[in-house]
mmCIF file of C-alpha atoms in Angstrom:
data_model
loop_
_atom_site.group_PDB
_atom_site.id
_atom_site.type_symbol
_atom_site.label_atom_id
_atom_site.label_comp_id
_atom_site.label_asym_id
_atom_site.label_seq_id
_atom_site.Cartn_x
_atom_site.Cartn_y
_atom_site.Cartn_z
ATOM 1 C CA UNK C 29 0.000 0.000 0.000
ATOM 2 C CA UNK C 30 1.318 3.359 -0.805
ATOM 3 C CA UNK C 31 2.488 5.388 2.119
ATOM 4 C CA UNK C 32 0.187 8.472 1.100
ATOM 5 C CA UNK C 33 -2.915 6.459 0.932
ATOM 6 C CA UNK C 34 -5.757 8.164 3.042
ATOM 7 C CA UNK C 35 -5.765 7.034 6.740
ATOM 8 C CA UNK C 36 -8.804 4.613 7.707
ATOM 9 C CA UNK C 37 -11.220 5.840 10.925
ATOM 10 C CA UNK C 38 -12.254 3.917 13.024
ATOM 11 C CA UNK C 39 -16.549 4.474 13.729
ATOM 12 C CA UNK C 40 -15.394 5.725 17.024
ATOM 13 C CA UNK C 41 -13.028 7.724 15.730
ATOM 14 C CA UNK C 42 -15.543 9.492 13.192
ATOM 15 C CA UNK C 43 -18.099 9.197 16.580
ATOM 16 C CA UNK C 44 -15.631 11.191 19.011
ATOM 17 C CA UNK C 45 -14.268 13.534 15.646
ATOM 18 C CA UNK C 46 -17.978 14.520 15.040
ATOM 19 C CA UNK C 47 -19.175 15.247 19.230
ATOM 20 C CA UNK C 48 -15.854 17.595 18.974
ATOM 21 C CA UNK C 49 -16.691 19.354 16.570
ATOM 22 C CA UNK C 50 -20.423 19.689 17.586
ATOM 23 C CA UNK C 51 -19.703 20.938 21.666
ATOM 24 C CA UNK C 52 -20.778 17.280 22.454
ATOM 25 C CA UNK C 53 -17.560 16.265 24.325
ATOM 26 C CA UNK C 54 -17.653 19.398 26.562
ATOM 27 C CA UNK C 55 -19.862 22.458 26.896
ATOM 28 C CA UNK C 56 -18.038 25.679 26.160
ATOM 29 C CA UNK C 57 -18.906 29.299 27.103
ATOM 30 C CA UNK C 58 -19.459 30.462 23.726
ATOM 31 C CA UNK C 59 -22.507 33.407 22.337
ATOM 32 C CA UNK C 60 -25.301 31.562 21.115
ATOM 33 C CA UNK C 61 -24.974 33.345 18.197
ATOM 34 C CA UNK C 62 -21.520 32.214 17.582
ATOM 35 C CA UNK C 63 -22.724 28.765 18.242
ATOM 36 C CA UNK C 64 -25.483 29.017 15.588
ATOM 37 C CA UNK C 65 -23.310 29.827 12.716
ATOM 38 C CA UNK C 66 -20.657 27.319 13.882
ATOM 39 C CA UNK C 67 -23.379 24.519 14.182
ATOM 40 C CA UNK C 68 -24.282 25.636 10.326
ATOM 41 C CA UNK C 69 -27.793 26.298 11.507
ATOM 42 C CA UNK C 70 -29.705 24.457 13.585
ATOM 43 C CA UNK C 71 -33.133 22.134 12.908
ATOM 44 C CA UNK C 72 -36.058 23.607 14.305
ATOM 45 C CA UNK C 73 -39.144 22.320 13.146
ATOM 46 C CA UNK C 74 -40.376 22.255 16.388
ATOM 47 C CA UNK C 75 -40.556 26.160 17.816
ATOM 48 C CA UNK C 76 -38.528 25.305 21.072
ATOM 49 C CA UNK C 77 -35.955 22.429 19.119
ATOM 50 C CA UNK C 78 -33.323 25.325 18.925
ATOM 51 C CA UNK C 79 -33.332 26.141 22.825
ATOM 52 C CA UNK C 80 -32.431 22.125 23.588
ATOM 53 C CA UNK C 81 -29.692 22.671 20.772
ATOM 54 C CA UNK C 82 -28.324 25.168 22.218
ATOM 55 C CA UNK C 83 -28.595 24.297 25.877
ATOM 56 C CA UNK C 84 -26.741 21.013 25.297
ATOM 57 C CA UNK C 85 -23.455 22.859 24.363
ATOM 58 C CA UNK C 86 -23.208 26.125 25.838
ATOM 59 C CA UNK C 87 -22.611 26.529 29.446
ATOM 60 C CA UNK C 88 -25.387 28.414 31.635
ATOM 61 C CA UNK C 89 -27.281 28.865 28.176
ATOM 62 C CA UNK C 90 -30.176 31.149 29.209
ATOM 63 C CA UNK C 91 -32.706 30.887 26.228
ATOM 64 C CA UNK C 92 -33.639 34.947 26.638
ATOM 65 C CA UNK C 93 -30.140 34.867 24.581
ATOM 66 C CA UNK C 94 -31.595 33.336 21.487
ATOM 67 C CA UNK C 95 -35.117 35.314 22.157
ATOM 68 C CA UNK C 96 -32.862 38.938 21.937
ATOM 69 C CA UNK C 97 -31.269 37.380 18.596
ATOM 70 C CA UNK C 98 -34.316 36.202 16.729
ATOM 71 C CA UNK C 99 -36.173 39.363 17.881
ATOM 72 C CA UNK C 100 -32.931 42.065 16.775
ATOM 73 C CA UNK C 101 -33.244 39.932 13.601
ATOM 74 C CA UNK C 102 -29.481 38.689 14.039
ATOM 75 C CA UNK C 103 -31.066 35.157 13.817
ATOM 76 C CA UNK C 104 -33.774 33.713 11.580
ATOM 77 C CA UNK C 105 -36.142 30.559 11.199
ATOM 78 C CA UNK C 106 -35.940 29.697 7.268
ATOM 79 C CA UNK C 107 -36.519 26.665 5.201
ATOM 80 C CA UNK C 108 -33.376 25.599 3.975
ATOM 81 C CA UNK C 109 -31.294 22.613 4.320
ATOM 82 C CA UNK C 110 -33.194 19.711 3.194
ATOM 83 C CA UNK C 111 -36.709 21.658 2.398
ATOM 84 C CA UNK C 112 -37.000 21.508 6.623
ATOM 85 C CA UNK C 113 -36.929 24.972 9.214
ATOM 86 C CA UNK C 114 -34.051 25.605 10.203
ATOM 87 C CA UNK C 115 -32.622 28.638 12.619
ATOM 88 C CA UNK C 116 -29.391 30.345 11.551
ATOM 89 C CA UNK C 117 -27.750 33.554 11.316
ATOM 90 C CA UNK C 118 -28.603 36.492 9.021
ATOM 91 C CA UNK C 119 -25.531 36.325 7.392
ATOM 92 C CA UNK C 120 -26.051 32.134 6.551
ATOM 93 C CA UNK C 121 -29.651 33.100 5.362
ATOM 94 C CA UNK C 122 -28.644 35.224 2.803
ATOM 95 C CA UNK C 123 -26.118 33.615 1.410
ATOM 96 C CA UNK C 124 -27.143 30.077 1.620
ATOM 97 C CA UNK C 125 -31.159 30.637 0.400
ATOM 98 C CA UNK C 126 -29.966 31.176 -2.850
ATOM 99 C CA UNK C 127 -27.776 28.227 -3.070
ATOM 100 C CA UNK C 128 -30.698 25.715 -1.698
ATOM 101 C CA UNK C 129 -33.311 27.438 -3.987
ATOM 102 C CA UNK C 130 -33.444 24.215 -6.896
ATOM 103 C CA UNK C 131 -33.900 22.147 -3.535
ATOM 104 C CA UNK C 132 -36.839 23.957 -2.227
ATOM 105 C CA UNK C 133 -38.410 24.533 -6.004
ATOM 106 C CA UNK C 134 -37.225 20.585 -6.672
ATOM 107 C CA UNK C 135 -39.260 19.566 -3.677
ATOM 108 C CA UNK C 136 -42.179 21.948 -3.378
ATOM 109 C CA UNK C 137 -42.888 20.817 -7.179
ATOM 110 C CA UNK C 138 -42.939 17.105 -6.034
ATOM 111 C CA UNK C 139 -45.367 17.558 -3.665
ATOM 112 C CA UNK C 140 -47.701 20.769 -5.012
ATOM 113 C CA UNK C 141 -46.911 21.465 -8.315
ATOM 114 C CA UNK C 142 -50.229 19.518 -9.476
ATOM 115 C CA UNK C 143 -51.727 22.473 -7.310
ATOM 116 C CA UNK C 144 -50.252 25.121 -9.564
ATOM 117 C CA UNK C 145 -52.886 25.655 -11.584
ATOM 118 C CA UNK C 146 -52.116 28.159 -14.359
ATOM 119 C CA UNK C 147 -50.661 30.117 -11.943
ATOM 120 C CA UNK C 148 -47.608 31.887 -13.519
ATOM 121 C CA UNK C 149 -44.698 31.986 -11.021
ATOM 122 C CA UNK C 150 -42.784 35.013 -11.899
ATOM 123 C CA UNK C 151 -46.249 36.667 -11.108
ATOM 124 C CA UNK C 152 -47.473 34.666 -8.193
ATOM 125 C CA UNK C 153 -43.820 35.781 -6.745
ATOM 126 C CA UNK C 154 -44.474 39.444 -8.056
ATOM 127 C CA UNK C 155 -48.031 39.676 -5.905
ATOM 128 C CA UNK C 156 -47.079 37.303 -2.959
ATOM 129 C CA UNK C 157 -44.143 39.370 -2.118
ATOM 130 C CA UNK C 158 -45.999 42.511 -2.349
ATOM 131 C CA UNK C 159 -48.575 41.035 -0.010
ATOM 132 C CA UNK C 160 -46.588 39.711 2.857
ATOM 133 C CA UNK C 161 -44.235 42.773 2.804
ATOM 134 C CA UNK C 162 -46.896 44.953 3.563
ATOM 135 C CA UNK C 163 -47.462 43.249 6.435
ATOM 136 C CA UNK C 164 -46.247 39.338 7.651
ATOM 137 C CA UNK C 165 -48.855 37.009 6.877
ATOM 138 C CA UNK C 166 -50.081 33.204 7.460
ATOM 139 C CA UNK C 167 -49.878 30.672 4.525
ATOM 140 C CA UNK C 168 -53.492 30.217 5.028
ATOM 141 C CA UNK C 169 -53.931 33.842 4.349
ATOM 142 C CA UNK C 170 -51.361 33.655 1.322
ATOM 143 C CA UNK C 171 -52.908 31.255 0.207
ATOM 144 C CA UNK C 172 -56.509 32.511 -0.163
ATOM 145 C CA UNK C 173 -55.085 35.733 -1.642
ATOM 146 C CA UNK C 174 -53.158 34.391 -4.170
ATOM 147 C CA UNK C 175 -56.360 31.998 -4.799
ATOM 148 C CA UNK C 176 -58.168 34.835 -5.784
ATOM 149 C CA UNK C 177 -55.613 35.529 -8.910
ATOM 150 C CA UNK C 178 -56.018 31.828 -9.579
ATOM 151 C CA UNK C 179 -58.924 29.943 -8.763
ATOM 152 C CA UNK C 180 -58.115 26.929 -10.726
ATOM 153 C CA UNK C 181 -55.058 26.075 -8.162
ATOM 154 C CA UNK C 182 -55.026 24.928 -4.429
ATOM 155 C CA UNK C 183 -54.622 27.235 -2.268
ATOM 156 C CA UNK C 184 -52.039 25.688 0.030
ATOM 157 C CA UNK C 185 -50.022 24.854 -2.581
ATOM 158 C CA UNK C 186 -49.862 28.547 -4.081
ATOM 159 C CA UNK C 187 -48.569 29.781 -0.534
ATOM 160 C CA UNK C 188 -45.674 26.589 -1.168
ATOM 161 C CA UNK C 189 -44.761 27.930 -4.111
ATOM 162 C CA UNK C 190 -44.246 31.363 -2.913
ATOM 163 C CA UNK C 191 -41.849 29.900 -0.151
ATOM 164 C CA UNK C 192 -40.091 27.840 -2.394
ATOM 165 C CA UNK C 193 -39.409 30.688 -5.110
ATOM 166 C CA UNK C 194 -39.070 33.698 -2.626
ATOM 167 C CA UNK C 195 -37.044 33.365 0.537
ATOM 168 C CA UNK C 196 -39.643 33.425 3.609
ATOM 169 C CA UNK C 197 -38.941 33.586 6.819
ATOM 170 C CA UNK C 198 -40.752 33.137 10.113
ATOM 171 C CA UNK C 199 -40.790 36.142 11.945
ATOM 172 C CA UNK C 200 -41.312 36.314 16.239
ATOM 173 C CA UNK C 201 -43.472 35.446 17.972
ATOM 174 C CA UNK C 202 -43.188 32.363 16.352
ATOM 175 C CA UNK C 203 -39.906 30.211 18.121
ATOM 176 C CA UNK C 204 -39.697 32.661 21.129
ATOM 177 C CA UNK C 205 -38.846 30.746 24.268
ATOM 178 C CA UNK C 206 -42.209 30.174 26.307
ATOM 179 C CA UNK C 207 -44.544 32.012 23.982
ATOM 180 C CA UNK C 208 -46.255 31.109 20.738
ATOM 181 C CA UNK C 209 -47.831 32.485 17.546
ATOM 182 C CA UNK C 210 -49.012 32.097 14.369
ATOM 183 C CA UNK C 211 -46.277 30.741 11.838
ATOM 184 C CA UNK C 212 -46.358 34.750 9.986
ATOM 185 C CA UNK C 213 -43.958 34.922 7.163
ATOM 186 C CA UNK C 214 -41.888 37.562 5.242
ATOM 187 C CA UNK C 215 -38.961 38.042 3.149
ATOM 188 C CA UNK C 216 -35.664 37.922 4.498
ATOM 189 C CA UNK C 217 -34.834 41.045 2.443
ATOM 190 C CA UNK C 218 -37.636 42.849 3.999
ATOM 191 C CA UNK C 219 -37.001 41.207 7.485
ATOM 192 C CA UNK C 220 -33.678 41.773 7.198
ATOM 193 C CA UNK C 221 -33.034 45.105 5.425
ATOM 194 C CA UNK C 222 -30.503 44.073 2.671
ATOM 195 C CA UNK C 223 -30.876 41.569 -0.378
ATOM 196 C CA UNK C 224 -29.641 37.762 -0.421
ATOM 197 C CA UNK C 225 -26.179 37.377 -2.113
ATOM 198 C CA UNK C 226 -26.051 37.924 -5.375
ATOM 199 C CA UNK C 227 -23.026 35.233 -5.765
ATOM 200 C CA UNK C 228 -22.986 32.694 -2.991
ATOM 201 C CA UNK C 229 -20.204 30.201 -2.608
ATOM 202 C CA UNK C 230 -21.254 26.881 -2.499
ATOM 203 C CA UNK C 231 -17.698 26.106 -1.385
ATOM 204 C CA UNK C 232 -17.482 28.400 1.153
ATOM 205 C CA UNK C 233 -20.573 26.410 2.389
ATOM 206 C CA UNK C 234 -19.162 23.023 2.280
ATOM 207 C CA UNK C 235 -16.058 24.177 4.221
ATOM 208 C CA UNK C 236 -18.510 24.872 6.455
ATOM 209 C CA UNK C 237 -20.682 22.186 6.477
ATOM 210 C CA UNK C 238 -17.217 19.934 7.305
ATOM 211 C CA UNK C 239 -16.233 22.383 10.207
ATOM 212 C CA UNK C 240 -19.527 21.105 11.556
ATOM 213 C CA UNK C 241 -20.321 17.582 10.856
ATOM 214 C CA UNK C 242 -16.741 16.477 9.069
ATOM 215 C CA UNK C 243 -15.412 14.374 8.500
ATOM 216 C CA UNK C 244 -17.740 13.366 5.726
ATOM 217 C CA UNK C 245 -18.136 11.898 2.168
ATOM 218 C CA UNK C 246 -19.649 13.487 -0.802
ATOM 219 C CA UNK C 247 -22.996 12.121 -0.064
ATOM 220 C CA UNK C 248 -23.166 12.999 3.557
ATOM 221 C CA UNK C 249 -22.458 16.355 2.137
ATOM 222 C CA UNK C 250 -25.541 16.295 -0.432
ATOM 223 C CA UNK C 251 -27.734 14.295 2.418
ATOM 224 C CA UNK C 252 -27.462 17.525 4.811
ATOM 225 C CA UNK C 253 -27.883 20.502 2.093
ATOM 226 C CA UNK C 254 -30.265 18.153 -0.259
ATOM 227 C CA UNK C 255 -28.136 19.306 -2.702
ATOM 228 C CA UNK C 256 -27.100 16.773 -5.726
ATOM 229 C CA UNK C 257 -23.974 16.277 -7.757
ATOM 230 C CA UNK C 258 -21.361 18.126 -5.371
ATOM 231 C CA UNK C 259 -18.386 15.648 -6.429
ATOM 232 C CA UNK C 260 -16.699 18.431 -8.712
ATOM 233 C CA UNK C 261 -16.945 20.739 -6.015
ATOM 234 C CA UNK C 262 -15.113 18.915 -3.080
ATOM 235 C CA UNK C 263 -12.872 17.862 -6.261
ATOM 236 C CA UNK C 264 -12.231 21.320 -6.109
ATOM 237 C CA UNK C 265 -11.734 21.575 -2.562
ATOM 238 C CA UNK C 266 -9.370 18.824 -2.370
ATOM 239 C CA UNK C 267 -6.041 20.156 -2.268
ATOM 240 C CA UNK C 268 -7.298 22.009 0.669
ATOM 241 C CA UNK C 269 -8.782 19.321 2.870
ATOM 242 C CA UNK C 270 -7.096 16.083 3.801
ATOM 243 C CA UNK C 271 -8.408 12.629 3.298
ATOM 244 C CA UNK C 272 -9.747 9.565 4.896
ATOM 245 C CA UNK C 273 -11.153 6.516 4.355
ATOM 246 C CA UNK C 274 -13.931 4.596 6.814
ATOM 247 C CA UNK C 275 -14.284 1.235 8.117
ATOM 248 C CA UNK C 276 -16.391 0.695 4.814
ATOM 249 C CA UNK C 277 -13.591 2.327 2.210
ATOM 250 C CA UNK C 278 -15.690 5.692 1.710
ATOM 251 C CA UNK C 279 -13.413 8.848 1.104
ATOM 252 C CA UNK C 280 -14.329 11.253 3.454
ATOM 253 C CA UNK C 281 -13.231 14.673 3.403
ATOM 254 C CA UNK C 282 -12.269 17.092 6.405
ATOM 255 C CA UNK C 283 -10.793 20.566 7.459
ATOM 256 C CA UNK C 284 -6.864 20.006 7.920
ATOM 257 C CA UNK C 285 -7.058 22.168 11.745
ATOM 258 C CA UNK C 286 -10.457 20.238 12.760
ATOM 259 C CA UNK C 287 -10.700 18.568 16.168
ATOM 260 C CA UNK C 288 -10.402 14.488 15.482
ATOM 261 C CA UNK C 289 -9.539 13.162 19.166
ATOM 262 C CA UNK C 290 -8.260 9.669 19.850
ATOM 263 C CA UNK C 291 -11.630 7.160 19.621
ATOM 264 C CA UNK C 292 -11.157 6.460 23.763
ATOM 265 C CA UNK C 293 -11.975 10.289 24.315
ATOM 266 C CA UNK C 294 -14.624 9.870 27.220
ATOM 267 C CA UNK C 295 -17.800 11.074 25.860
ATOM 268 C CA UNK C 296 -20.477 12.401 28.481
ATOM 269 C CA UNK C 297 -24.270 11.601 28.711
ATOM 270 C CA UNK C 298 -26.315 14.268 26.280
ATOM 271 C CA UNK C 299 -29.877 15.013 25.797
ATOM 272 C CA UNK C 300 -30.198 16.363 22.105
ATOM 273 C CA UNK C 301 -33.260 18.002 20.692
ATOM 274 C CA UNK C 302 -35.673 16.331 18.493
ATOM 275 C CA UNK C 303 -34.374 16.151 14.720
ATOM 276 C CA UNK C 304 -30.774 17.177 16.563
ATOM 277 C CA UNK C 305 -28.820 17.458 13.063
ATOM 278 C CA UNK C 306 -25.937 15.295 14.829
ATOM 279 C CA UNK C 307 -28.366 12.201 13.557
ATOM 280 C CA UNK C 308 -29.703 13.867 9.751
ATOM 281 C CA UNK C 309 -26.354 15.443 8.388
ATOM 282 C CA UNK C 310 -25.148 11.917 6.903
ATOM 283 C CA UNK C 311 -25.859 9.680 4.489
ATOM 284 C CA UNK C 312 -23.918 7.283 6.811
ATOM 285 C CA UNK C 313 -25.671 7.954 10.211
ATOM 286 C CA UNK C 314 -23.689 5.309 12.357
ATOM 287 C CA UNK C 315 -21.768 7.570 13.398
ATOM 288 C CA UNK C 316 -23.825 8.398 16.198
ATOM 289 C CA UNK C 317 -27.353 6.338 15.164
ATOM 290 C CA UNK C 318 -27.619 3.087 14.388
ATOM 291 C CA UNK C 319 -30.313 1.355 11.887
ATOM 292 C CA UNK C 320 -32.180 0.192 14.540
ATOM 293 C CA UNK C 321 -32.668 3.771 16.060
ATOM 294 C CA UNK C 322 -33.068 4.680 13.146
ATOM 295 C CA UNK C 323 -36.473 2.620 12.354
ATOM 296 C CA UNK C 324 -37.547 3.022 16.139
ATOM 297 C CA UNK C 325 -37.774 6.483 15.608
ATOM 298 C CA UNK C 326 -39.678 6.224 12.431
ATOM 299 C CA UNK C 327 -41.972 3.540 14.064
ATOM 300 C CA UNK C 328 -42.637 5.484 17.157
ATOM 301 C CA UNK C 329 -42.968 9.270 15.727
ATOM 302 C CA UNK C 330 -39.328 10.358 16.048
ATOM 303 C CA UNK C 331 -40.751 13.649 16.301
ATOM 304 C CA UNK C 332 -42.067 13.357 19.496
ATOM 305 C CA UNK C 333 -38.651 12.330 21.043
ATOM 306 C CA UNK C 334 -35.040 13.909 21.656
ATOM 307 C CA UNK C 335 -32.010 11.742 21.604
ATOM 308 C CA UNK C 336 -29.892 10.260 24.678
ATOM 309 C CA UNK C 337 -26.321 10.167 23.982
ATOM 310 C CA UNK C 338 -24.155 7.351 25.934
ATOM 311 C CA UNK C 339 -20.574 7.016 25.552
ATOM 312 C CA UNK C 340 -21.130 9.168 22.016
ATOM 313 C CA UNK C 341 -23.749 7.047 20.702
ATOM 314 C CA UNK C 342 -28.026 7.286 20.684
ATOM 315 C CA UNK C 343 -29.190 4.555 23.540
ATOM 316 C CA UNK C 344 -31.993 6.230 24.565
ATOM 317 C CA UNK C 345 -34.860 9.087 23.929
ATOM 318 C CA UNK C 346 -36.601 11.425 25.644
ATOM 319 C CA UNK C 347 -39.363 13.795 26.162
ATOM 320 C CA UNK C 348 -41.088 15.856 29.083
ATOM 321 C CA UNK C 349 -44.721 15.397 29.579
ATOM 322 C CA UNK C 350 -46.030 18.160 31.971
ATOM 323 C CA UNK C 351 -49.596 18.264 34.371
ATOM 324 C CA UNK C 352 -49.994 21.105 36.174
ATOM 325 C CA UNK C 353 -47.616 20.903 38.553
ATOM 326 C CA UNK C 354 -45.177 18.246 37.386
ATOM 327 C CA UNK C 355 -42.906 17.830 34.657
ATOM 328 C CA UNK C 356 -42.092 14.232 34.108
ATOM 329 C CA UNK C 357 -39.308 13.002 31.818
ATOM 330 C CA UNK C 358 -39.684 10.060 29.860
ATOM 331 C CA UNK C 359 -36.499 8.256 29.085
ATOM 332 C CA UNK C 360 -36.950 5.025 26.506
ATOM 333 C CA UNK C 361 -34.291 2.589 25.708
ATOM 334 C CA UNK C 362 -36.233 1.904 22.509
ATOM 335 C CA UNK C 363 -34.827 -1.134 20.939
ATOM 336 C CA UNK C 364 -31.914 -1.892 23.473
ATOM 337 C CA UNK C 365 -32.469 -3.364 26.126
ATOM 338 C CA UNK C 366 -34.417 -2.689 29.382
ATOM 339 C CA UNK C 367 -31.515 -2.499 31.913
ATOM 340 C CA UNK C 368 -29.296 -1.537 28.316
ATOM 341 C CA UNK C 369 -29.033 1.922 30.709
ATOM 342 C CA UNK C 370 -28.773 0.672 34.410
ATOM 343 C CA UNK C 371 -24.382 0.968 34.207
ATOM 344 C CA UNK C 372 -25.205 4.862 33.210
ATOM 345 C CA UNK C 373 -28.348 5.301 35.433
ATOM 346 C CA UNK C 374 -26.466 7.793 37.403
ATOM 347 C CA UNK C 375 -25.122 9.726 34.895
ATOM 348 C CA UNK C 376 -28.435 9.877 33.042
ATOM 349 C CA UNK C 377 -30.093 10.778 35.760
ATOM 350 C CA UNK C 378 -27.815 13.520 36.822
ATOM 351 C CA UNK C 379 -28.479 15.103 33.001
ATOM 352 C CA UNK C 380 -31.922 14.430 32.989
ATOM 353 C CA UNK C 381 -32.302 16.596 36.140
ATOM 354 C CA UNK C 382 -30.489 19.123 34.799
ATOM 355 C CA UNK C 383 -32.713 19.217 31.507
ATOM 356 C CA UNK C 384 -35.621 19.252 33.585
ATOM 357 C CA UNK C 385 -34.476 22.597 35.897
ATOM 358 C CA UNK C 386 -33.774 23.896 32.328
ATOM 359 C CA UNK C 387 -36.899 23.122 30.601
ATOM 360 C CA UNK C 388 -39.518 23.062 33.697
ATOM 361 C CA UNK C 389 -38.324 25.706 35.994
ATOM 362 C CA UNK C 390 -41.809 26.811 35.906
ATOM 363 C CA UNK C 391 -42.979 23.250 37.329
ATOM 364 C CA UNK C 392 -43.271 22.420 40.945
ATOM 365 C CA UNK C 393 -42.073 19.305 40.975
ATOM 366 C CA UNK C 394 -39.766 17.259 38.727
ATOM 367 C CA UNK C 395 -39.688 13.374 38.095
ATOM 368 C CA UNK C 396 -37.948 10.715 35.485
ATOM 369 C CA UNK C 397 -39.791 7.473 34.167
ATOM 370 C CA UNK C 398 -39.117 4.987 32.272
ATOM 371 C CA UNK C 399 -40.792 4.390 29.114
#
């Protein structure tokens, strides 16, 4: 074997090199909105999923933090990576909105364009900007507007199209910690007071995608963005990045100065937010999810569940049911088995009480079940 061929990883190698890069070995005193553009946005299809994010890797995270950024407009909830919501930094929206547009207008077609009508999209644009400038408005409200230009099309799938063609975001109260609204939308130019980039770097977003989630093939890349055909650009990249190989013989590509600690790096016991992007961002999830999380989670509503990380890996989920004056988390071992968590009980326990003076501080009392 050649002496320059690319180093193979170990899967807890790639496990420990991923957690280091994500603020999963350690928590670190770092601004949330530092975090947030280091994290490369974070998933947040549930209003609160950002706060959990967050609160997992900063130290003494207090969630007003990420209430002041989303309502000074230094933070935004967009659909981007993957068609899904995701909260990121003003900067990130406008130059990355642009580069996931085919995505959004790839997928939105899929699923509404039968909805279209004769609805002509440079006009539909044209109008549904105009409307939701004037003032930020509900889909269902876009939607019957822009019905009234075209009566032939669905409604719900004329206030899709203006999402996937226009850059919308979600503006507060909507994801504000411990208050809720209607999901209003607007542009991020109007939102945000300056235009999306005019030529975004796809590059510049891979290099950051891999200071994030590296290291990672060219389909783990394309998996997180949704993006297709990216080969020529980590081509590209190549002389800048060094190379590895998996357990499996997959290149993977990473950032030369990136964090990849020895695999025997103790990892500690985390409680990640539902659709965490620690689990989505591959194409090769083992990493930190096996299969059989992985069909768990679709069998039992993933959605409804965070993820328990032992010794770097998902072994259990969670979620906080509340009565009036308890909050009670629910930890499940899923598919392992029952006492797969009684050598880390204490540990778990110890988190899980922390997560609970986080997320329940408004509860009386505080318990943990097993599910």
């Amino acid at each position: 074997m050649p002496t320059d061929a690319p180093r193979t990883l170990s899967l807890r190698e790639l496990n420990r090199a991923t957690l280091a890069r994500q603020h999963l070995l350690a928590r670190v005193r770092m601004p949330a909105s530092e975090m947030v553009g280091h994290l490369a946005g974070l998933q947040a299809q549930h209003p609160m999923s950002s706060y959990f994010t967050l609160w997992t890797r900063i130290e003494d995270f207090d969630p007003e933090e990420l209430v002041e950024l989303m309502t000074s407009r230094q933070v935004v909830r967009i659909a981007l990576m993957r068609g899904t919501i995701h909260t990121v930094t003003a900067d990130d929206c406008l130059a990355w909105r642009p580069i996931i547009a085919p995505v959004l207008e790839r997928m939105t077609r899929g699923s509404h364009g039968k909805g279209y009508g004769s609805a002509d999209l440079d006009e539909l644009v044209r109008i549904g900007r105009e409307f939701i400038e004037e003032v930020p408005r509900t889909f269902a409200a876009v939607g019957a507007y822009l019905g009234e230009r075209w009566p032939d099309a669905v409604p719900t799938a004329l206030a899709q199209a203006l999402r996937a063609h226009a850059p919308l975001v979600q503006v507060p109260p909507r994801g504000l910690w411990g208050r809720s609204g209607a999901v209003a939308h607007t542009t991020a130019e109007h939102w945000l007071g300056r235009p999306v980039e005019a030529e975004p770097s796809v590059d510049a977003m891979v290099l950051r995608y891999l200071g994030a989630f590296g290291p990672a093939s060219v389909k783990d890349v394309q998996v997180w963005s949704g993006l297709t055909r990216l080969k020529p650009v980590l081509d590209r990249l190549r002389p800048q990045l060094v190379v590895f190989r998996d357990e499996t013989g997959r290149e993977l590509f990473d950032l030369p100065d990136a964090p990849r600690p020895d695999a025997d790096t103790p990892a500690p016991v985390r409680f990640l937010a539902d659709f965490d992007n620690l689990t989505l961002s591959h194409d090769d999830r083992s990493r930190a999810l096996s299969k059989e999380w992985q069909q768990w989670g679709t069998a039992n509503l993933n959605m409804l569940w965070g993820g328990v990380l032992v010794d770097g890996f998902h072994r259990a989920a969670w979620r906080i049911e509340r009565t009036r004056d308890t909050a009670t988390l629910l930890i499940s071992s899923g598919p392992e088995p029952k006492d797969a968590l009684k050598p880390h009980h204490d540990a778990v326990e110890a988190e899980g009480r922390r997560l609970l003076a986080f997320a329940a501080a408004d509860r009386d009392k505080h318990e943990i079940a097993y599910a």
